[in-house]
Coordinates of C-alpha atoms in Angstrom, one line a residue:
M1 CA 0.0 0.0 0.0
A2 CA 1.5 3.4 -1.0
K3 CA 1.7 6.3 1.3
A4 CA -0.9 9.1 1.2
A5 CA -1.2 11.1 -2.0
N6 CA 1.2 13.9 -0.8
G7 CA 4.0 11.4 0.1
V8 CA 3.6 12.2 3.8
G9 CA 1.8 10.2 6.5
P10 CA 1.0 6.5 7.2
E11 CA 1.3 3.7 4.6
H12 CA -2.1 2.2 5.6
P13 CA -5.6 3.5 5.9
Q14 CA -6.6 4.3 9.5
V15 CA -9.5 3.4 11.8
V16 CA -9.5 6.1 14.5
V17 CA -11.3 5.4 17.8
L18 CA -11.8 8.7 19.5
F19 CA -12.5 8.2 23.2
G20 CA -14.0 11.3 24.9
A21 CA -15.4 12.4 21.5
T22 CA -17.9 14.8 23.0
G23 CA -15.3 16.6 25.1
D24 CA -13.7 20.0 24.8
L25 CA -10.3 18.8 23.4
A26 CA -12.1 16.7 20.8
K27 CA -14.2 19.6 19.6
R28 CA -11.5 22.2 19.6
K29 CA -8.5 20.3 18.3
L30 CA -9.0 16.6 17.4
I31 CA -12.0 16.7 15.2
P32 CA -10.8 19.7 13.2
G33 CA -7.4 18.1 13.0
L34 CA -8.7 14.8 11.7
F35 CA -10.8 16.6 9.2
H36 CA -7.8 18.4 7.8
L37 CA -5.6 15.3 7.7
S38 CA -8.3 13.3 6.0
S39 CA -9.4 16.0 3.5
S40 CA -5.8 16.9 2.6
D41 CA -4.9 13.3 1.7
F42 CA -2.3 12.9 4.5
I43 CA -4.1 9.6 5.2
P44 CA -4.7 7.1 2.4
D45 CA -8.2 6.5 3.8
C46 CA -9.8 6.6 7.3
R47 CA -12.8 5.9 9.4
I48 CA -13.5 7.7 12.7
I49 CA -15.5 6.1 15.5
G50 CA -16.4 8.5 18.3
T51 CA -17.2 7.1 21.7
S52 CA -18.0 8.6 25.1
L53 CA -20.4 8.1 28.0
T54 CA -23.0 10.3 26.2
D55 CA -25.7 8.4 24.3
L56 CA -25.7 9.8 20.7
S57 CA -26.8 8.5 17.4
T58 CA -24.3 8.5 14.5
E59 CA -26.3 11.4 13.0
E60 CA -26.1 13.4 16.2
F61 CA -22.4 12.8 16.4
Q62 CA -22.0 14.0 12.8
N63 CA -23.9 17.1 13.7
L64 CA -21.6 17.7 16.7
C65 CA -18.6 17.3 14.4
F66 CA -19.9 19.9 11.9
E67 CA -20.6 22.3 14.7
A68 CA -17.1 21.8 16.1
L69 CA -15.6 22.4 12.6
T70 CA -17.7 25.5 12.1
E71 CA -16.7 27.0 15.4
F72 CA -13.1 25.9 15.9
S73 CA -11.5 25.0 12.5
S74 CA -8.9 27.6 11.3
R75 CA -9.5 26.5 7.7
K76 CA -12.4 26.9 5.4
I77 CA -14.8 23.9 5.4
E78 CA -15.7 23.0 1.8
P79 CA -19.2 21.4 1.5
E80 CA -17.8 18.5 -0.7
A81 CA -15.0 17.8 1.7
W82 CA -17.5 17.8 4.6
E83 CA -19.8 15.3 3.0
I84 CA -16.9 12.9 2.4
F85 CA -15.7 13.3 6.0
K86 CA -19.3 12.9 7.3
S87 CA -19.6 9.6 5.6
R88 CA -16.5 8.4 7.5
L89 CA -17.9 9.2 10.9
D90 CA -19.6 6.6 13.2
Y91 CA -20.5 6.7 16.9
V92 CA -20.8 4.1 19.6
S93 CA -21.9 4.8 23.2
G94 CA -19.6 3.7 25.9
S95 CA -22.6 1.9 27.5
T96 CA -22.4 -0.8 24.8
G97 CA -19.1 -2.0 26.3
A98 CA -16.3 -4.0 24.6
S99 CA -18.7 -5.9 22.3
G100 CA -20.2 -2.7 21.0
L101 CA -16.9 -1.1 20.3
Q102 CA -15.5 -4.2 18.7
K103 CA -18.5 -4.4 16.4
A104 CA -18.1 -0.8 15.3
V105 CA -14.4 -1.3 14.6
K106 CA -15.0 -4.4 12.5
K107 CA -17.6 -2.6 10.5
A108 CA -15.2 0.3 9.8
E109 CA -12.4 -2.1 8.8
K110 CA -14.7 -3.9 6.4
S111 CA -15.6 -0.6 4.7
I112 CA -12.0 0.1 3.9
E113 CA -10.3 -1.5 0.9
G114 CA -7.1 -3.3 1.8
E115 CA -5.3 -3.6 5.2
S116 CA -5.9 -0.9 7.8
R117 CA -4.4 0.1 11.1
L118 CA -6.0 1.2 14.4
L119 CA -5.4 4.4 16.3
H120 CA -7.0 4.8 19.7
Y121 CA -7.0 8.4 21.0
L122 CA -7.7 8.6 24.8
S123 CA -9.1 12.1 25.2
V124 CA -10.3 11.2 28.6
P125 CA -9.6 12.3 32.2
P126 CA -6.4 10.7 33.8
N127 CA -8.5 8.6 36.1
A128 CA -10.4 7.0 33.2
A129 CA -7.3 6.1 31.1
L130 CA -6.7 2.7 32.6
S131 CA -10.3 1.6 32.3
V132 CA -10.2 2.5 28.6
I133 CA -6.9 0.5 28.2
E134 CA -8.6 -2.5 29.9
L135 CA -11.7 -2.0 27.6
L136 CA -9.5 -2.2 24.5
G137 CA -7.8 -5.3 25.8
E138 CA -11.2 -6.9 26.5
A139 CA -12.4 -5.9 23.0
K140 CA -9.2 -7.4 21.5
L141 CA -8.4 -4.2 19.6
I142 CA -4.7 -4.5 20.2
K143 CA -3.2 -5.9 17.0
N144 CA -1.9 -3.4 14.5
A145 CA -2.9 -0.6 16.9
Q146 CA -1.3 2.5 18.3
V147 CA -2.7 4.4 21.4
I148 CA -2.3 8.1 22.2
M149 CA -2.4 9.0 25.8
E150 CA -2.9 12.6 27.2
K151 CA -1.1 14.0 30.2
P152 CA -0.5 13.8 33.1
F153 CA 1.4 10.5 33.0
G154 CA 1.2 9.9 36.7
V155 CA 1.6 12.4 39.5
D156 CA 4.8 11.1 41.0
L157 CA 7.3 8.3 40.5
E158 CA 5.2 5.6 42.2
S159 CA 2.0 6.4 40.2
A160 CA 4.0 6.7 36.9
I161 CA 5.6 3.3 37.4
K162 CA 2.2 1.8 38.2
L163 CA 0.5 3.4 35.3
N164 CA 3.1 2.3 32.8
A165 CA 3.0 -1.3 34.2
E166 CA -0.7 -1.4 33.8
V167 CA -0.6 0.0 30.2
H168 CA 2.2 -2.5 29.3
K169 CA -0.1 -5.4 30.3
V170 CA -2.2 -4.6 27.2
F171 CA 0.1 -2.6 24.8
K172 CA 3.8 -2.9 24.1
E173 CA 5.8 0.3 24.7
E174 CA 6.3 0.9 21.0
Q175 CA 2.5 1.1 20.6
V176 CA 2.1 3.8 23.2
F177 CA 2.3 7.5 22.3
R178 CA 2.3 9.9 25.3
I179 CA 1.4 13.2 23.7
D180 CA 2.8 16.7 24.4
H181 CA 1.3 19.2 22.1
F182 CA 4.2 21.6 22.7
L183 CA 6.6 19.3 20.8
G184 CA 4.1 19.2 17.9
K185 CA 4.5 22.9 17.3
E186 CA 6.7 23.8 14.3
P187 CA 9.1 26.1 16.2
A188 CA 9.8 23.3 18.8
Q189 CA 10.8 20.9 15.9
N190 CA 12.8 23.7 14.4
I191 CA 15.2 23.5 17.4
L192 CA 16.5 20.3 15.9
A193 CA 17.0 21.8 12.5
F194 CA 18.6 24.9 13.9
R195 CA 21.1 23.0 16.0
F196 CA 22.1 20.1 13.8
A197 CA 21.9 21.6 10.3
N198 CA 24.1 24.6 10.9
G199 CA 27.8 24.5 11.3
L200 CA 27.7 28.0 12.9
F201 CA 25.8 27.1 16.1
E202 CA 26.4 23.4 17.1
P203 CA 30.1 24.1 17.9
I204 CA 29.2 26.7 20.4
W205 CA 26.2 24.8 21.9
N206 CA 28.0 24.0 25.2
R207 CA 29.2 25.3 28.5
N208 CA 32.3 27.0 27.0
F209 CA 30.1 29.5 25.2
I210 CA 26.6 29.4 26.9
E211 CA 26.2 31.0 30.3
H212 CA 22.6 30.0 31.1
I213 CA 19.3 29.1 29.4
Q214 CA 15.8 30.1 30.2
I215 CA 12.6 28.3 29.2
D216 CA 9.7 30.7 30.0
V217 CA 6.1 29.9 29.4
P218 CA 3.9 32.5 31.3
E219 CA 0.2 32.5 30.6
T220 CA -2.4 35.2 31.0
L221 CA -5.2 32.5 31.1
G222 CA -6.9 31.5 34.3
L223 CA -8.5 28.2 35.1
D224 CA -12.2 28.8 34.3
T225 CA -13.9 25.4 34.9
R226 CA -10.6 23.5 35.4
A227 CA -10.0 24.8 38.9
G228 CA -11.2 21.5 40.5
F229 CA -8.8 19.5 38.3
Y230 CA -6.0 21.9 38.8
E231 CA -6.3 21.8 42.6
N232 CA -5.0 18.3 42.6
T233 CA -2.4 18.9 40.0
G234 CA -0.7 22.3 40.2
A235 CA 1.7 24.1 37.8
F236 CA 4.6 21.8 38.2
R237 CA 2.8 18.5 37.4
D238 CA 0.6 20.2 34.7
M239 CA 3.3 22.1 32.8
V240 CA 6.9 21.4 33.9
V241 CA 7.1 17.6 33.8
T242 CA 5.0 17.2 30.6
H243 CA 6.0 20.3 28.7
L244 CA 9.0 22.4 29.8
L245 CA 11.4 19.5 30.6
Q246 CA 10.6 17.9 27.2
I247 CA 11.5 21.2 25.5
M248 CA 14.7 21.3 27.6
A249 CA 15.7 17.9 26.3
F250 CA 15.5 19.1 22.7
V251 CA 17.7 22.0 23.7
A252 CA 20.3 20.0 25.6
M253 CA 20.4 16.6 23.8
E254 CA 23.6 15.4 22.1
P255 CA 23.5 14.9 18.3
P256 CA 21.6 11.6 17.5
V257 CA 23.3 9.1 15.3
A258 CA 20.4 9.4 12.9
L259 CA 17.3 11.5 12.5
E260 CA 15.0 8.7 13.5
P261 CA 12.8 8.1 16.5
K262 CA 14.8 5.6 18.4
S263 CA 18.0 7.6 18.3
I264 CA 16.3 10.9 19.2
S265 CA 14.4 9.2 22.1
E266 CA 17.7 7.8 23.4
E267 CA 19.4 11.2 23.4
K268 CA 16.5 12.8 25.2
N269 CA 16.6 10.0 27.8
K270 CA 20.3 10.6 28.3
V271 CA 19.5 14.2 29.2
F272 CA 17.0 13.1 31.7
R273 CA 19.4 10.6 33.2
S274 CA 22.0 13.4 33.5
M275 CA 19.6 15.7 35.4
M276 CA 20.4 16.4 39.0
P277 CA 17.5 16.0 41.5
I278 CA 15.4 19.3 41.7
E279 CA 16.0 20.6 45.2
P280 CA 13.2 22.6 47.0
H281 CA 15.5 25.6 47.5
H282 CA 15.9 25.8 43.7
A283 CA 12.2 26.4 43.2
V284 CA 9.7 29.2 43.8
R285 CA 6.0 28.3 44.1
G286 CA 3.3 30.9 43.7
Q287 CA -0.5 31.2 43.8
F288 CA -2.4 34.1 42.2
S289 CA -4.6 36.2 44.4
G290 CA -8.2 35.0 44.1
Y291 CA -7.4 31.4 43.3
R292 CA -8.8 30.2 46.6
D293 CA -12.1 31.8 45.8
L294 CA -12.6 29.6 42.7
E295 CA -15.2 26.8 42.7
G296 CA -13.6 23.5 43.7
V297 CA -10.6 25.1 45.4
S298 CA -9.9 24.7 49.1
S299 CA -9.9 28.0 51.2
E300 CA -6.5 26.8 52.5
S301 CA -5.1 25.5 49.2
D302 CA -1.4 25.1 48.9
T303 CA -1.6 24.3 45.2
E304 CA 0.8 26.4 43.1
T305 CA -0.5 28.2 40.0
F306 CA 3.1 29.4 39.4
I307 CA 6.5 27.7 39.4
A308 CA 10.0 28.8 38.7
L309 CA 12.9 26.5 39.1
K310 CA 16.6 26.0 38.5
C311 CA 17.6 22.7 36.8
T312 CA 21.1 21.4 36.2
I313 CA 22.4 18.7 33.8
D314 CA 25.5 17.0 35.0
N315 CA 27.4 16.0 31.9
W316 CA 30.4 17.3 29.9
R317 CA 28.4 19.6 27.6
W318 CA 26.3 21.3 30.3
A319 CA 28.2 21.1 33.6
G320 CA 27.8 24.4 35.4
V321 CA 25.2 25.8 33.1
P322 CA 21.9 26.5 34.9
F323 CA 18.5 26.0 33.2
Y324 CA 15.8 28.3 34.5
L325 CA 12.2 27.3 33.9
R326 CA 9.1 29.4 34.6
T327 CA 5.4 29.0 34.0
G328 CA 2.2 30.2 35.7
K329 CA -1.4 31.3 35.3
R330 CA -2.7 34.9 35.3
L331 CA 0.7 36.4 34.5
G332 CA 1.6 39.6 32.7
E333 CA 1.9 38.2 29.2
G334 CA 1.3 35.0 27.3
Q335 CA 4.7 34.0 25.9
R336 CA 6.6 30.8 25.0
I337 CA 10.3 31.4 24.7
I338 CA 13.6 29.7 24.9
S339 CA 16.4 32.2 25.7
I340 CA 20.0 31.2 25.4
A341 CA 22.5 33.6 27.0
F342 CA 26.1 33.5 25.9
H343 CA 29.2 34.3 27.9
E344 CA 30.2 38.0 27.8
P345 CA 33.8 38.9 26.6
P346 CA 36.3 38.3 29.5
K347 CA 37.5 42.0 29.2
S348 CA 36.1 45.1 27.6
M349 CA 38.4 47.5 25.6
F350 CA 35.6 50.0 25.2
P351 CA 35.2 53.3 27.1
K352 CA 33.1 53.2 30.2
D353 CA 30.4 55.4 28.6
S354 CA 30.3 53.3 25.4
G355 CA 27.1 51.4 26.5
V356 CA 28.7 47.9 26.3
G357 CA 27.3 45.6 28.9
L358 CA 24.3 47.8 29.7
H359 CA 21.9 45.4 28.0
G360 CA 23.3 42.1 29.2
P361 CA 24.8 39.3 27.3
D362 CA 24.1 38.3 23.7
H363 CA 21.0 36.1 23.4
L364 CA 19.6 33.6 21.0
T365 CA 15.9 33.5 21.4
F366 CA 13.3 31.1 20.1
D367 CA 9.6 32.1 20.2
L368 CA 7.6 28.9 20.4
S369 CA 4.3 30.6 19.8
D370 CA 2.4 30.3 16.6
A371 CA 4.3 33.3 15.3
S372 CA 7.5 31.1 15.4
R373 CA 10.3 33.6 15.5
T374 CA 14.0 33.4 16.1
S375 CA 16.2 36.3 17.2
L376 CA 20.0 36.7 17.7
S377 CA 21.0 39.8 19.7
F378 CA 24.5 41.5 19.6
Y379 CA 26.2 44.8 20.2
G380 CA 27.0 47.1 17.4
K381 CA 28.4 50.6 17.0
R382 CA 26.0 53.5 16.9
P383 CA 26.5 55.6 13.8
G384 CA 28.3 58.8 14.4
P385 CA 31.5 60.1 16.1
G386 CA 32.9 58.4 19.1
M387 CA 32.4 54.8 20.2
K388 CA 28.8 54.3 21.4
L389 CA 27.3 50.8 21.3
D390 CA 23.7 49.7 21.0
K391 CA 22.1 46.3 21.1
H392 CA 20.8 45.1 17.7
S393 CA 19.2 41.9 16.6
L394 CA 18.8 39.6 13.6
Q395 CA 15.3 38.3 13.4
F396 CA 13.4 35.7 11.4
A397 CA 9.8 34.8 11.4
M398 CA 8.2 31.6 10.0
D399 CA 5.6 33.6 8.0
E400 CA 8.5 35.2 6.0
T401 CA 8.8 31.9 4.1
K402 CA 6.6 30.8 1.2
H403 CA 5.8 27.6 3.0
I404 CA 3.8 29.1 6.0
G405 CA 0.6 27.7 4.6
E406 CA 1.9 24.1 4.9
V407 CA 2.3 24.2 8.7
L408 CA 0.3 21.6 10.5
E409 CA -1.2 22.4 13.8
A410 CA 0.4 20.6 16.8
Y411 CA -2.2 17.9 17.3
E412 CA -2.4 17.3 13.5
R413 CA 1.4 16.7 13.3
L414 CA 1.4 14.4 16.4
I415 CA -1.6 12.3 15.3
L416 CA 0.0 11.9 11.9
D417 CA 3.3 10.8 13.5
A418 CA 1.5 8.3 15.8
M419 CA -0.3 6.8 12.7
S420 CA 3.1 6.4 11.1
G421 CA 4.6 4.8 14.3
D422 CA 7.1 7.8 14.7
H423 CA 8.0 8.3 18.4
T424 CA 10.4 11.3 17.8
L425 CA 8.1 13.9 19.4
F426 CA 6.7 11.6 22.1
T427 CA 7.8 10.7 25.6
T428 CA 8.9 7.1 26.6
S429 CA 8.0 5.4 29.8
Q430 CA 11.7 5.4 30.8
G431 CA 11.9 9.1 30.2
I432 CA 8.8 10.0 32.2
E433 CA 9.7 7.8 35.1
R434 CA 13.2 9.4 35.3
L435 CA 11.6 12.9 35.3
W436 CA 9.4 12.0 38.3
E437 CA 12.4 10.5 40.0
V438 CA 14.5 13.8 39.8
S439 CA 11.3 15.7 40.8
S440 CA 10.9 13.7 44.0
P441 CA 12.7 16.0 46.4
L442 CA 10.6 19.0 45.2
I443 CA 7.3 17.0 45.4
E444 CA 8.0 15.6 48.8
S445 CA 9.2 18.8 50.4
P446 CA 7.7 21.7 48.3
P447 CA 8.5 25.3 49.4
P448 CA 5.5 27.3 50.6
V449 CA 3.4 29.1 48.0
S450 CA 3.7 32.9 47.9
R451 CA 0.8 35.1 46.7
Y452 CA 1.2 37.1 43.6
A453 CA -1.0 39.7 41.9
Q454 CA -2.9 38.8 38.8
G455 CA -1.1 40.4 35.8
S456 CA 2.3 40.4 37.5
W457 CA 5.3 38.1 36.8
G458 CA 5.0 36.0 39.9
P459 CA 6.4 36.3 43.4
N460 CA 9.2 38.7 44.0
S461 CA 11.5 35.8 45.1
I462 CA 12.0 34.7 41.5
H463 CA 14.6 37.4 41.2
Q464 CA 16.6 35.9 44.0
L465 CA 16.4 32.5 42.3
I466 CA 18.0 33.7 39.2
A467 CA 20.4 36.4 40.6
P468 CA 22.8 37.8 39.6
R469 CA 21.2 37.1 36.2
A470 CA 17.8 38.5 35.1
W471 CA 14.7 37.1 33.5
R472 CA 14.3 37.9 29.8
L473 CA 10.6 38.4 30.1
P474 CA 9.2 41.0 30.0
F475 CA 11.3 41.9 27.0
E476 CA 12.9 45.4 27.0
R477 CA 12.6 45.4 23.2
S478 CA 9.6 44.0 21.3
W479 CA 9.7 41.6 18.4
R480 CA 9.7 43.3 15.0
E481 CA 6.5 42.7 13.1
S482 CA 6.8 41.2 9.6
E483 CA 5.7 43.5 6.8

């Protein structure tokens, strides 16, 4: 069987079983994503079976999908493409159990010409994931199947080990895809290209030239209806283990022997194995004012809505280079940046009033937002008499290329990779267990939470955490807008 018409994607047609098909994630991301992958010929052929605890007819599920596409799709929905997609949709209520699901899958497989593959997407709450895995085992929907699991992957080392052991009773590790939508974003993947395709940067990507690195993901968003879930999770479990440390691995990994999933996963796991345990005194926990007033939150809650921490990687490349991570809710701006600070010259030959050193070290900055920008800052002479220096920057934005229209959204890219069996952008059981292991000191003895004002940048103690350095955000200079 040939690959999809555009040469990208899985070799075989796909039967997708979408658990939690009536949920928010399915409506906002998964259904629009599957529509685009299907209608753009990334998949040779597909059938999509929605399932949830809600009793719906297939027609009602089709109507739900159309409403989701109308409201949330970023692309125009052509009537002809919708009719084709509609014919590929089926629905089975969770109340029908293993036999009902098995019957729906067999029906879908028979409607496809040639051999197909199964993709199970578990868009369900964490406490429901294992029951879905057990259901798939009971329904014997394991052969030629991949399964995508949403975060969190446990809440500590013990629960992660238990979760992985239970999953492995049904699925082999190579069948499991633990999804992190951050790594599905084009700018995150571009880190690999930037590092390993350019002879200019990889030779200086080490402790001899880099002084420190920041991974900063502040959010202006609150919690809305998620406060009850968040109360038992917090910013560290919700964002750091599953997102920020995965990004750190891309930044810090050694060159893989080949650009293929197994090699890249091994290099990421080497980074995790080289991490030193995260000590409580290397972290600042915060909680925005008003959080305890939200529904589902304890009046004495100690849950952090903000976390900043210092991580260290004890290997030859990164010994002595601190990695500073920060994320939180209700902060001053919504940003997603990686900022790499280079060592300053050991001695300045310029006059004291030249301006050199006033704006800090040179930085290489990746913007991981949808704008997808990269900036390299440096000092340069101000035109005119004398020797005055200003900070300048070289900047590039993804929309400056003629290929911006070809960018897949994060979930689309990751679903396509899972269909193809490509683990490059996914987390392994070994990796996630190691991250919980190095997180144990912080989880077991967390520092107290400090209140911070909504719209601020977190508790004031974050400045002591990073001193004598400074946080890059908020930026002193704004990104240049593309013409």
